[in-house]
Coordinates of C-alpha atoms and ligand atoms in Angstrom, one line a residue:
M728 CA 16.5 -29.6 61.8
L729 CA 17.8 -32.1 64.6
Y730 CA 16.7 -31.7 68.0
P731 CA 19.8 -30.4 70.4
Q732 CA 21.2 -33.5 72.2
S733 CA 23.7 -33.8 75.2
N734 CA 26.2 -36.3 74.6
A735 CA 30.0 -37.0 74.6
C736 CA 30.2 -34.3 71.5
R737 CA 27.5 -32.0 72.2
Q738 CA 25.8 -29.9 75.1
R739 CA 22.5 -28.5 75.9
A740 CA 20.8 -26.1 78.4
D741 CA 17.4 -25.3 78.8
L742 CA 16.6 -21.4 79.6
S743 CA 13.0 -22.3 80.7
G744 CA 12.1 -20.4 83.8
F745 CA 11.0 -16.9 84.9
W746 CA 12.2 -14.3 82.3
D747 CA 11.9 -10.2 82.4
F748 CA 8.8 -9.3 80.4
R749 CA 6.8 -6.3 79.5
F750 CA 3.8 -5.6 77.0
D751 CA 4.2 -3.0 74.4
P752 CA 0.8 -2.0 73.1
A753 CA 2.3 1.2 71.7
D754 CA 5.0 -0.9 69.9
E755 CA 7.6 1.5 70.9
G756 CA 10.3 -0.8 71.9
L757 CA 12.0 -1.0 68.5
G758 CA 12.2 2.6 68.1
Q759 CA 13.5 2.9 71.9
G760 CA 16.2 0.2 71.3
W761 CA 14.7 -2.4 73.8
G762 CA 16.8 -5.1 71.9
A763 CA 19.8 -3.8 74.1
G764 CA 17.8 -4.2 77.1
F765 CA 14.5 -3.0 78.7
D766 CA 13.0 -2.2 81.9
P767 CA 11.1 -5.0 82.9
A768 CA 7.4 -4.3 84.0
E769 CA 6.4 -8.2 84.7
I770 CA 7.8 -11.6 85.4
I771 CA 6.8 -14.2 83.1
A772 CA 7.1 -18.0 82.9
V773 CA 8.8 -19.5 79.9
P774 CA 7.5 -21.7 78.0
A775 CA 3.8 -20.5 78.2
S776 CA 1.6 -18.0 76.5
W777 CA 1.3 -14.5 78.0
N778 CA -2.4 -14.4 77.7
D779 CA -3.6 -16.1 81.0
Q780 CA -0.6 -15.5 83.1
F781 CA -1.6 -12.1 84.0
A782 CA -4.8 -10.6 85.5
D783 CA -6.2 -8.6 82.4
W784 CA -4.1 -9.0 79.3
R785 CA -6.3 -12.3 78.2
D786 CA -7.2 -10.7 75.0
Y787 CA -4.0 -8.8 74.0
V788 CA -2.3 -10.3 70.9
G789 CA 0.2 -7.3 70.1
V790 CA 3.9 -6.9 70.8
S791 CA 5.6 -7.8 73.8
W792 CA 9.2 -8.1 74.9
Y793 CA 11.2 -10.9 76.9
Q794 CA 14.6 -10.9 78.2
T795 CA 16.8 -13.3 80.2
T796 CA 20.6 -13.5 81.1
F797 CA 22.6 -16.4 81.2
D798 CA 26.4 -17.4 81.3
L799 CA 28.3 -19.7 79.2
P800 CA 28.3 -23.2 80.8
W801 CA 31.9 -24.2 81.4
G802 CA 33.8 -26.2 78.6
W803 CA 31.5 -24.9 75.6
R804 CA 34.1 -22.3 74.2
G805 CA 35.6 -24.0 71.4
Q806 CA 32.7 -25.3 70.0
K807 CA 29.9 -24.0 67.9
I808 CA 27.4 -22.5 70.0
F809 CA 23.6 -22.0 69.1
V810 CA 20.3 -20.6 70.6
R811 CA 17.2 -22.5 69.3
F812 CA 13.5 -21.5 70.0
N813 CA 11.1 -24.4 69.8
A814 CA 8.0 -22.1 69.2
V815 CA 7.3 -18.5 69.5
S816 CA 4.0 -17.2 68.3
Y817 CA 3.7 -15.3 65.9
L818 CA 6.7 -13.5 65.1
A819 CA 10.0 -13.4 66.9
E820 CA 12.8 -10.9 66.7
V821 CA 16.0 -11.7 68.8
W822 CA 18.9 -9.9 69.9
L823 CA 22.1 -11.0 72.0
N824 CA 23.8 -8.7 74.1
G825 CA 22.5 -5.8 72.0
E826 CA 23.2 -7.2 68.6
R827 CA 20.2 -8.3 66.5
L828 CA 20.3 -12.2 65.6
G829 CA 17.5 -12.0 63.3
E830 CA 13.9 -13.0 63.1
H831 CA 11.3 -15.9 62.5
E832 CA 7.8 -15.8 61.3
G833 CA 5.4 -18.7 62.1
G834 CA 4.1 -19.6 65.5
Y835 CA 4.6 -23.5 65.7
L836 CA 7.9 -24.5 64.1
P837 CA 11.6 -24.4 65.5
F838 CA 14.3 -21.8 64.7
A839 CA 18.3 -21.3 65.8
F840 CA 20.6 -18.8 65.7
D841 CA 24.5 -19.4 65.6
I842 CA 25.8 -17.2 68.4
T843 CA 29.4 -18.7 68.5
D844 CA 31.0 -15.4 67.8
R845 CA 28.7 -13.2 69.9
V846 CA 28.3 -14.8 73.0
E847 CA 30.5 -13.7 76.1
E848 CA 31.6 -16.0 79.0
A849 CA 29.2 -14.4 81.4
G850 CA 26.2 -12.0 81.7
N851 CA 24.7 -12.6 78.3
L852 CA 21.6 -10.6 77.5
L853 CA 19.0 -12.5 75.5
V854 CA 16.0 -10.2 74.3
V855 CA 13.2 -11.0 72.4
R856 CA 10.4 -9.2 70.6
V857 CA 7.2 -11.2 70.0
D858 CA 4.5 -10.1 67.7
G859 CA 1.2 -11.8 68.3
N860 CA -0.9 -9.7 65.7
L861 CA -3.5 -11.1 63.7
A862 CA -3.2 -10.2 59.8
W863 CA -4.8 -11.1 56.7
D864 CA -1.3 -11.8 55.1
R865 CA -0.1 -14.0 57.8
V866 CA -0.6 -17.9 58.7
P867 CA -2.9 -18.4 59.9
P868 CA -4.7 -15.2 58.8
G869 CA -6.8 -13.0 60.9
N870 CA -8.2 -9.5 61.5
L871 CA -10.2 -10.1 58.3
A872 CA -12.4 -7.0 59.2
G873 CA -9.2 -5.0 58.4
L874 CA -9.4 -6.2 54.8
P875 CA -9.7 -3.1 52.2
G876 CA -13.4 -3.2 51.4
A877 CA -14.0 -6.2 53.9
A878 CA -17.2 -7.8 53.5
F879 CA -16.0 -9.6 57.0
P880 CA -17.8 -7.9 59.9
T881 CA -16.1 -8.6 63.1
V882 CA -18.0 -11.8 64.3
N883 CA -15.4 -13.1 66.9
Y884 CA -12.8 -11.3 69.1
P885 CA -9.9 -11.6 68.9
D886 CA -10.6 -11.3 65.1
T887 CA -9.3 -14.7 64.0
S888 CA -10.0 -16.6 60.7
F889 CA -10.0 -19.8 62.9
D890 CA -11.6 -21.4 65.9
F891 CA -9.2 -21.3 68.7
F892 CA -7.8 -18.9 71.0
P893 CA -4.8 -16.8 69.2
Y894 CA -2.5 -17.6 72.2
C895 CA 0.8 -15.9 71.9
G896 CA 4.5 -16.0 73.5
I897 CA 7.4 -18.2 74.0
Q898 CA 5.1 -21.0 74.2
R899 CA 7.8 -23.9 74.1
P900 CA 11.3 -24.1 75.3
V901 CA 14.4 -22.2 74.7
L902 CA 17.6 -24.0 74.3
L903 CA 21.4 -23.1 74.1
Y904 CA 23.4 -25.9 72.7
T905 CA 26.7 -26.7 70.9
E906 CA 28.0 -28.5 67.9
P907 CA 31.3 -29.6 67.1
H908 CA 32.9 -27.8 64.0
D909 CA 32.8 -31.1 62.2
A910 CA 29.3 -31.9 63.0
I911 CA 26.3 -33.9 61.5
A912 CA 24.2 -31.3 60.1
D913 CA 21.1 -33.6 59.5
L914 CA 20.0 -37.1 59.3
T915 CA 17.1 -38.5 57.4
A916 CA 16.1 -42.3 58.2
V917 CA 13.7 -44.1 55.7
T918 CA 12.6 -47.7 56.6
E919 CA 11.2 -50.4 54.3
I920 CA 10.2 -53.9 54.8
D921 CA 11.9 -56.9 53.0
G922 CA 10.1 -60.2 54.1
A923 CA 11.1 -60.8 57.6
S924 CA 13.9 -58.1 57.5
G925 CA 13.7 -54.3 57.6
V926 CA 15.8 -51.8 55.5
V927 CA 16.8 -48.8 57.2
R928 CA 18.3 -46.2 54.7
V929 CA 20.1 -43.2 56.5
Q930 CA 21.0 -40.1 54.8
I931 CA 23.8 -38.4 56.7
A932 CA 24.3 -34.6 56.0
R933 CA 27.6 -33.1 57.5
T934 CA 29.0 -29.5 57.7
P935 CA 31.5 -28.7 54.9
G936 CA 35.2 -29.7 55.8
D937 CA 37.9 -32.2 55.1
P938 CA 37.3 -35.9 54.7
L939 CA 35.8 -37.8 57.7
A940 CA 34.2 -41.2 58.0
A941 CA 30.6 -42.1 59.3
R942 CA 30.1 -44.9 61.5
V943 CA 26.3 -45.8 61.6
A944 CA 25.1 -48.3 64.4
L945 CA 21.5 -49.9 64.9
A946 CA 20.7 -51.6 68.2
G947 CA 17.8 -53.0 69.6
H948 CA 15.5 -56.2 69.7
G949 CA 18.5 -58.4 69.5
A950 CA 20.2 -56.7 66.5
E951 CA 23.5 -55.0 66.8
L952 CA 24.5 -53.9 63.3
S953 CA 27.4 -51.3 62.4
T954 CA 28.8 -49.8 59.0
T955 CA 31.4 -47.5 58.3
V956 CA 31.4 -45.2 55.2
A957 CA 33.9 -42.6 53.8
L958 CA 32.1 -39.0 54.3
E959 CA 34.2 -37.0 51.8
E960 CA 31.4 -35.1 50.4
S961 CA 28.6 -33.1 52.3
A962 CA 26.3 -36.1 52.4
A963 CA 26.2 -39.9 52.4
E964 CA 23.8 -42.7 52.4
V965 CA 24.1 -45.8 54.5
T966 CA 21.7 -48.9 54.4
L967 CA 21.3 -51.3 57.1
T968 CA 19.5 -54.5 56.8
V969 CA 17.9 -55.8 60.0
P970 CA 16.9 -59.6 60.0
D971 CA 13.7 -60.6 61.7
A972 CA 12.9 -56.9 62.4
A973 CA 10.8 -56.0 65.2
L974 CA 8.2 -53.7 63.1
W975 CA 6.6 -50.5 64.6
S976 CA 2.9 -50.3 65.2
P977 CA 0.3 -48.9 67.4
D978 CA 0.2 -52.6 69.0
A979 CA 3.9 -52.8 69.2
P980 CA 5.7 -49.5 68.8
N981 CA 9.2 -51.1 68.6
L982 CA 12.0 -48.8 68.4
Y983 CA 15.7 -49.3 67.6
D984 CA 18.4 -46.9 68.8
L985 CA 20.1 -45.6 65.8
R986 CA 23.8 -44.0 66.6
V987 CA 25.6 -41.9 64.1
E988 CA 29.4 -41.0 64.7
L989 CA 31.8 -38.9 62.6
L990 CA 35.5 -39.9 62.8
R991 CA 38.8 -38.5 62.1
D992 CA 41.3 -41.2 62.0
G993 CA 39.5 -43.2 64.2
A994 CA 38.7 -40.6 66.7
V995 CA 35.0 -39.7 67.2
V996 CA 34.4 -36.0 66.7
D997 CA 30.5 -35.9 66.7
C998 CA 27.8 -38.2 67.4
Y999 CA 23.9 -38.1 67.4
T1000 CA 21.5 -40.9 68.3
L1001 CA 17.8 -41.0 66.9
A1002 CA 15.0 -43.7 67.8
I1003 CA 14.0 -45.3 64.6
G1004 CA 11.0 -47.2 64.1
I1005 CA 10.7 -49.7 61.2
R1006 CA 7.2 -49.2 59.5
T1007 CA 5.9 -48.7 56.0
I1008 CA 2.9 -46.4 55.1
A1009 CA 1.2 -46.5 51.5
V1010 CA -2.2 -46.0 50.0
E1011 CA -3.1 -48.8 47.7
G1012 CA -6.5 -48.2 45.9
D1013 CA -9.0 -47.2 48.7
R1014 CA -7.0 -48.4 51.4
L1015 CA -4.3 -47.2 53.7
L1016 CA -1.6 -49.5 54.7
L1017 CA 0.6 -49.8 57.6
N1018 CA 3.1 -52.5 57.2
G1019 CA 1.6 -53.8 54.1
E1020 CA -1.9 -54.2 56.2
P1021 CA -5.1 -52.0 56.1
V1022 CA -5.1 -49.7 58.9
K1023 CA -8.1 -47.7 60.6
L1024 CA -7.5 -44.3 62.3
V1025 CA -9.6 -43.8 65.1
G1026 CA -9.0 -40.8 67.3
F1027 CA -9.3 -37.0 67.6
G1028 CA -8.7 -33.5 66.0
R1029 CA -6.7 -32.2 68.9
H1030 CA -5.5 -28.8 70.5
E1031 CA -2.4 -27.8 72.5
D1032 CA -4.5 -26.2 75.2
F1033 CA -4.9 -25.7 78.8
P1034 CA -5.9 -23.4 81.5
V1035 CA -3.1 -20.5 82.4
V1036 CA -0.4 -22.1 80.3
G1037 CA -2.6 -21.6 77.3
K1038 CA -0.6 -23.4 74.5
G1039 CA 2.5 -23.5 76.7
L1040 CA 4.5 -26.9 76.8
L1041 CA 3.0 -29.0 79.8
P1042 CA 4.9 -32.3 79.9
A1043 CA 2.3 -33.9 82.5
L1044 CA -0.6 -32.9 80.1
I1045 CA 1.1 -34.7 77.0
V1046 CA 1.4 -37.6 79.5
K1047 CA -2.4 -37.5 80.7
D1048 CA -3.8 -37.0 77.0
Y1049 CA -1.8 -40.4 75.7
A1050 CA -3.3 -41.8 78.7
L1051 CA -6.7 -40.8 78.1
M1052 CA -6.4 -41.6 74.2
R1053 CA -5.2 -45.1 75.2
W1054 CA -8.1 -45.4 77.6
I1055 CA -11.1 -44.7 75.1
G1056 CA -9.3 -46.9 72.5
A1057 CA -8.0 -44.2 70.1
N1058 CA -4.8 -45.1 68.0
S1059 CA -4.4 -41.8 66.2
F1060 CA -4.8 -38.0 66.0
R1061 CA -4.3 -35.0 63.8
T1062 CA -2.0 -32.1 65.0
S1063 CA -4.9 -29.8 64.1
H1064 CA -4.4 -27.0 63.2
Y1065 CA -0.5 -26.5 63.7
P1066 CA 2.7 -28.9 64.5
Y1067 CA 2.4 -29.8 68.1
S1068 CA 5.8 -29.9 70.3
E1069 CA 8.7 -32.2 69.8
Q1070 CA 7.8 -33.8 72.9
M1071 CA 4.3 -34.8 72.0
M1072 CA 5.9 -36.1 68.8
D1073 CA 8.5 -38.2 70.6
M1074 CA 5.7 -39.8 72.8
A1075 CA 3.8 -40.7 69.7
D1076 CA 6.7 -42.9 68.7
R1077 CA 7.3 -44.4 71.9
L1078 CA 3.7 -45.2 72.8
G1079 CA 2.4 -46.0 69.2
F1080 CA 0.0 -43.3 67.9
L1081 CA -0.6 -42.7 64.4
V1082 CA -0.3 -38.9 63.8
I1083 CA -1.6 -36.7 60.6
D1084 CA 1.1 -33.7 61.0
E1085 CA -0.8 -30.6 60.1
T1086 CA 0.8 -27.0 59.1
P1087 CA -0.6 -24.0 60.4
A1088 CA -2.5 -23.2 57.3
V1089 CA -6.1 -22.9 58.9
G1090 CA -8.7 -20.7 57.6
L1091 CA -7.0 -19.9 54.5
F1092 CA -8.8 -17.5 52.1
F1093 CA -7.4 -16.6 48.4
F1094 CA -8.5 -13.1 47.7
E1095 CA -5.7 -10.9 46.5
E1096 CA -4.6 -9.1 49.6
G1097 CA -1.7 -10.9 51.0
L1098 CA -1.9 -13.9 49.0
E1099 CA 1.7 -14.0 47.5
K1100 CA 2.9 -13.9 51.3
R1101 CA 0.4 -16.2 52.3
N1102 CA 1.4 -19.0 49.8
R1103 CA 4.9 -18.1 50.6
L1104 CA 4.5 -18.9 54.1
C1105 CA 2.6 -22.0 53.6
Q1106 CA 5.5 -23.6 51.7
Q1107 CA 8.0 -22.1 54.4
M1108 CA 6.0 -23.8 57.1
I1109 CA 5.7 -27.2 55.0
R1110 CA 9.5 -27.3 54.7
E1111 CA 10.1 -26.4 58.4
M1112 CA 7.3 -29.2 59.2
I1113 CA 8.9 -31.8 57.3
D1114 CA 12.3 -30.9 58.0
R1115 CA 11.5 -31.3 62.0
D1116 CA 9.2 -34.4 61.7
K1117 CA 10.6 -36.5 59.0
N1118 CA 12.0 -39.2 61.3
H1119 CA 9.1 -39.9 63.3
P1120 CA 7.4 -43.4 62.3
S1121 CA 4.4 -42.1 64.2
V1122 CA 3.9 -39.4 61.5
I1123 CA 2.0 -41.4 58.8
M1124 CA 0.7 -38.4 56.6
W1125 CA 1.3 -34.6 56.0
S1126 CA -1.8 -32.3 55.9
I1127 CA -1.3 -29.1 54.0
A1128 CA -4.4 -27.2 55.2
N1129 CA -7.5 -27.0 57.3
E1130 CA -10.6 -25.8 55.9
P1131 CA -9.4 -23.5 53.2
H1132 CA -11.8 -21.2 51.8
T1133 CA -11.4 -22.6 48.1
A1134 CA -15.1 -22.4 46.7
H1135 CA -16.8 -19.8 45.0
L1136 CA -19.7 -18.7 47.4
E1137 CA -22.4 -19.2 44.6
A1138 CA -20.7 -22.8 44.3
R1139 CA -21.0 -23.5 47.9
Q1140 CA -24.6 -22.1 48.2
A1141 CA -25.8 -24.8 45.5
Y1142 CA -23.9 -27.5 47.0
Y1143 CA -25.5 -27.0 50.6
R1144 CA -28.7 -26.6 49.2
D1145 CA -29.0 -30.1 47.3
L1146 CA -25.5 -31.4 46.8
T1147 CA -25.1 -29.7 43.3
V1148 CA -21.6 -29.6 42.3
V1149 CA -21.2 -26.8 39.7
E1150 CA -18.3 -26.9 37.1
H1151 CA -14.9 -25.6 38.7
P1152 CA -16.3 -24.7 42.0
S1153 CA -12.9 -23.7 43.4
R1154 CA -11.0 -20.3 43.1
P1155 CA -8.2 -21.1 40.5
E1156 CA -6.0 -19.3 43.0
A1157 CA -6.5 -22.2 45.8
V1158 CA -6.0 -24.9 42.8
A1159 CA -2.9 -23.4 42.1
A1160 CA -1.7 -23.2 45.5
F1161 CA -2.6 -26.7 46.5
K1162 CA -1.0 -28.2 43.5
A1163 CA 2.4 -26.5 44.0
Q1164 CA 2.3 -27.7 47.9
T1165 CA 1.4 -31.1 47.2
E1166 CA 4.1 -31.4 44.8
L1167 CA 6.5 -29.7 47.2
V1168 CA 5.6 -32.4 50.2
R1169 CA 6.1 -35.2 47.7
A1170 CA 9.7 -33.6 46.7
L1171 CA 10.6 -33.4 50.1
D1172 CA 9.1 -36.5 51.6
P1173 CA 8.1 -39.1 48.8
T1174 CA 7.5 -41.8 51.5
R1175 CA 4.2 -40.6 53.4
P1176 CA 0.8 -39.6 52.0
V1177 CA -0.3 -36.2 51.8
T1178 CA -4.0 -34.8 52.6
L1179 CA -5.6 -31.7 52.8
V1180 CA -8.5 -31.2 55.2
S1181 CA -11.5 -29.8 53.7
Q1182 CA -15.0 -28.4 54.6
E1183 CA -15.9 -28.0 50.7
G1184 CA -16.9 -31.8 50.3
A1185 CA -17.2 -32.6 46.7
L1186 CA -16.4 -28.9 45.7
E1187 CA -12.8 -29.2 46.9
E1188 CA -10.9 -29.5 43.6
A1189 CA -7.6 -29.6 45.5
F1190 CA -8.8 -33.4 46.5
E1191 CA -7.4 -34.2 43.1
F1192 CA -3.7 -33.8 44.2
V1193 CA -3.8 -35.5 47.7
D1194 CA -3.6 -39.0 48.5
V1195 CA -6.1 -39.2 51.1
V1196 CA -9.5 -37.1 51.2
C1197 CA -10.2 -35.5 54.6
L1198 CA -13.6 -34.1 55.3
N1199 CA -14.7 -32.0 58.2
R1200 CA -18.6 -32.1 58.6
Y1201 CA -21.4 -31.5 60.8
H1202 CA -24.5 -32.8 59.4
G1203 CA -26.9 -32.8 62.3
W1204 CA -25.0 -30.0 64.1
Y1205 CA -24.4 -27.1 62.0
T1206 CA -27.0 -28.4 59.5
Q1207 CA -30.1 -30.6 60.1
S1208 CA -29.7 -28.9 63.5
G1209 CA -31.4 -31.2 66.1
Q1210 CA -31.8 -33.8 63.8
I1211 CA -29.1 -36.6 64.1
D1212 CA -30.9 -39.2 61.9
L1213 CA -31.6 -36.6 59.1
G1214 CA -28.2 -35.6 59.2
L1215 CA -26.8 -39.3 58.6
Q1216 CA -28.7 -39.3 55.8
Y1217 CA -27.1 -36.0 54.1
L1218 CA -23.7 -37.4 55.4
D1219 CA -23.9 -41.0 53.8
R1220 CA -25.1 -39.1 50.4
E1221 CA -22.2 -36.6 50.9
I1222 CA -19.4 -39.2 51.4
E1223 CA -20.8 -41.2 48.7
L1224 CA -20.5 -38.1 46.1
I1225 CA -17.2 -37.2 47.1
H1226 CA -15.7 -40.7 47.0
E1227 CA -17.3 -41.0 43.3
L1228 CA -15.6 -38.0 42.3
Y1229 CA -12.2 -38.6 43.9
P1230 CA -12.0 -42.5 44.6
K1231 CA -9.3 -42.7 47.3
P1232 CA -9.1 -43.7 51.1
F1233 CA -11.5 -41.2 53.0
L1234 CA -11.3 -40.0 56.5
L1235 CA -13.8 -38.3 58.3
S1236 CA -11.7 -35.8 60.1
E1237 CA -13.9 -33.8 62.3
F1238 CA -17.4 -34.3 63.3
G1239 CA -19.1 -33.7 66.8
T1240 CA -21.2 -31.4 68.8
D1241 CA -20.9 -28.7 71.3
T1242 CA -21.8 -30.3 74.6
I1243 CA -22.2 -28.5 77.9
P1244 CA -20.5 -30.7 80.7
G1245 CA -23.5 -31.8 82.9
H1246 CA -26.3 -30.6 80.6
H1247 CA -28.9 -33.7 79.9
A1248 CA -31.9 -34.1 78.0
H1249 CA -34.3 -37.0 77.3
P1250 CA -34.9 -37.2 74.5
P1251 CA -31.6 -35.9 73.3
E1252 CA -31.1 -32.4 72.4
M1253 CA -28.4 -30.2 71.0
F1254 CA -25.7 -29.3 73.8
S1255 CA -26.9 -32.1 76.0
E1256 CA -24.3 -35.2 76.8
E1257 CA -27.0 -37.5 75.2
Y1258 CA -27.1 -35.6 71.8
Q1259 CA -23.2 -35.8 71.5
A1260 CA -23.1 -39.5 72.5
D1261 CA -26.0 -40.5 70.1
F1262 CA -24.7 -38.2 67.4
L1263 CA -21.0 -39.7 67.6
T1264 CA -22.1 -43.1 68.1
K1265 CA -24.2 -43.2 64.9
Q1266 CA -21.8 -41.2 62.7
I1267 CA -18.8 -43.8 63.7
K1268 CA -21.2 -46.7 63.0
L1269 CA -22.4 -45.2 59.7
T1270 CA -18.8 -44.7 58.5
D1271 CA -17.5 -47.9 59.6
E1272 CA -19.7 -49.5 57.1
K1273 CA -18.1 -48.0 54.3
P1274 CA -15.0 -49.9 52.9
F1275 CA -13.1 -47.0 51.8
V1276 CA -13.4 -45.2 55.0
I1277 CA -10.3 -45.4 56.7
G1278 CA -11.4 -44.1 60.1
Q1279 CA -12.8 -41.3 62.1
H1280 CA -11.3 -38.4 64.0
I1281 CA -13.7 -36.8 66.4
W1282 CA -13.9 -33.1 66.9
N1283 CA -12.5 -32.8 69.7
M1284 CA -10.7 -34.6 72.2
C1285 CA -11.3 -31.8 74.7
D1286 CA -13.0 -28.7 75.3
F1287 CA -10.7 -25.8 74.5
K1288 CA -10.3 -22.1 74.5
T1289 CA -11.4 -19.8 71.4
S1290 CA -12.4 -16.3 70.5
Q1291 CA -15.7 -14.8 72.1
A1292 CA -18.5 -15.2 69.7
V1293 CA -22.3 -15.6 70.1
H1294 CA -21.8 -19.1 69.0
R1295 CA -19.0 -19.9 71.4
M1296 CA -20.3 -19.5 75.2
G1297 CA -17.7 -18.3 77.8
A1298 CA -15.2 -18.2 74.3
Y1299 CA -15.0 -22.0 74.6
N1300 CA -15.6 -24.9 71.9
Y1301 CA -17.3 -27.4 73.9
K1302 CA -17.1 -30.3 71.4
G1303 CA -14.7 -32.3 73.5
V1304 CA -15.6 -35.7 74.5
F1305 CA -13.4 -34.6 77.7
T1306 CA -13.9 -31.3 79.5
R1307 CA -10.9 -28.9 79.2
D1308 CA -9.6 -30.4 82.5
R1309 CA -9.9 -33.7 81.0
R1310 CA -13.1 -35.2 82.8
P1311 CA -14.9 -37.6 80.7
K1312 CA -18.7 -36.6 79.4
L1313 CA -21.0 -39.4 78.5
A1314 CA -20.1 -39.7 74.9
A1315 CA -16.2 -40.6 76.3
H1316 CA -17.9 -43.8 77.6
R1317 CA -19.7 -44.7 74.7
V1318 CA -17.1 -44.0 72.4
R1319 CA -14.9 -46.1 74.2
A1320 CA -17.3 -49.1 74.3
L1321 CA -17.3 -48.7 70.4
W1322 CA -13.5 -48.4 69.7
R1323 CA -12.9 -51.1 72.1
G1324 CA -15.6 -53.5 70.5
E1325 CA -17.3 -53.5 73.7
D1326 CA -20.6 -52.2 72.8
G1327 CA -22.1 -55.5 72.1
S1328 CA -22.8 -55.0 68.6
Ligands
ADA1129 C1 -14.2 -26.7 61.7 C2 -12.5 -26.5 62.2 C3 -12.3 -26.5 63.8 C4 -13.8 -26.2 64.6 C5 -14.8 -27.1 64.2 C6 -16.2 -26.7 65.0 O1 -14.2 -28.0 61.4 O2 -11.8 -27.1 61.7 O3 -11.2 -26.0 64.1 O4 -13.8 -24.7 64.3 O5 -15.1 -26.5 62.7 O6 -16.1 -26.6 66.1 O7 -17.1 -26.0 64.4

């Protein structure tokens, strides 16, 4: 799904700003026809979550309504006109001028509607019903206490099956945009390296219509290449070879300008530009290769999270977070636990960060209730994520899930007791689901490795299907609590056990400790800054010794908001090496010295 552009053939307008709003806790708006307009009770900022914008609606995750009006910009009539929502959490239903346009389920990926035949010259009323409810058949799931015969007592509020606050609302921009009737419908750019040359394969999909030509130009770093092909059918592929290519990597995030034009009798009828990075990513034995060379991923699991805006897009925070990741010496992050904003992904291309792009499938379980719908949603979100992010050179891997509950309870108990791995520890429904999902990823994008981020360790049978093994593990925190060195021994044994069963590149995708900013102790003790600094230092050093470990992602870069629970003081997860307002803890300085090779070792 191409991001809307403003250029000689296309226009774009941003509807961000202050919208009318009202909460609908009784869910009466549908029955009362609010899609045709409603009496506003509040004014709300878009984009941003609704939870922290008002005095007393933080924990409300039900239904709410947004509306705004707009006039059609001059000169747009005669083109195809669309409205696009970059992300609305969790389920959005949309009306224009009282007509229902449709709906979209899933809180972190874009969707659009063609409004060409419905938009008026002036006074257009755009209404959005947003359903933020937690439910066990949604992705990510929630409200497990509501499961029939639930064995789940509510341990956190709001009742999520994941550890971050379920912020809701129109959290990323809403755009109006045009496309010509003969338009570039999609572009897929795949790059290879051939000696000193770069090879760029561009697949062009067009809207149906009479024969056209396509001109593809690539410019940058001294290269000026162009070729023109006939575009009779719905798609065509063009290959450009770039001599002395300036490759893309974290150390040198070289980008080229790709420009695609559709021509009728020599006249340009549509154009679209993409920033292209020439790079390759591959798994070879136990190694992850970037441009044919082993690459080490050092960085973080993160969240889109900040006071007041919640998960709302905040460009200055994106700039700040990249500056801090650069400062600490990170070169990589995972979009835990959902695809991040297009703006975050564009900056990763421009600044040179290696991204594991993760779907919103966090905390999945495989009981019968809702399973068919959860599986269907997981596949929908895989398709939407790859469709949106496939042209980013920064995206080096797809993650199809975070910490799914795949193992049988008894298997897990035996494993946690003494690392005993029973026969077939995973639920067959989980194995089937992840086999299908890894096959789907490979069918959609054979150019990138696929992973699944697990807490089941050697019990995770889905590791059989992935290219890279990712383990979240907190030895010395949740287990061997207060005993960093004992935890190290367990971590050492477990990583070796997993690698023996699944001899693939291994990423320690989460490890960390809750740390209260300003809390100190000597000797170090849990929740102190000293404990976090020692814990992270020792686990980084241990994993660095293993040739098949391709890196470490600390959990988490920053403290973040989560549900209320006895183990989450103030409803925060304090595992950040930075505070929520981006101030460094002691560990930030210690990790910086390690990752920048300044720790004297
Ligand atoms: C898990 C999970 C994270 C967070 C972490 C923790 O690994 O993936 O989202 O909950 O544990 O802080 O316990």
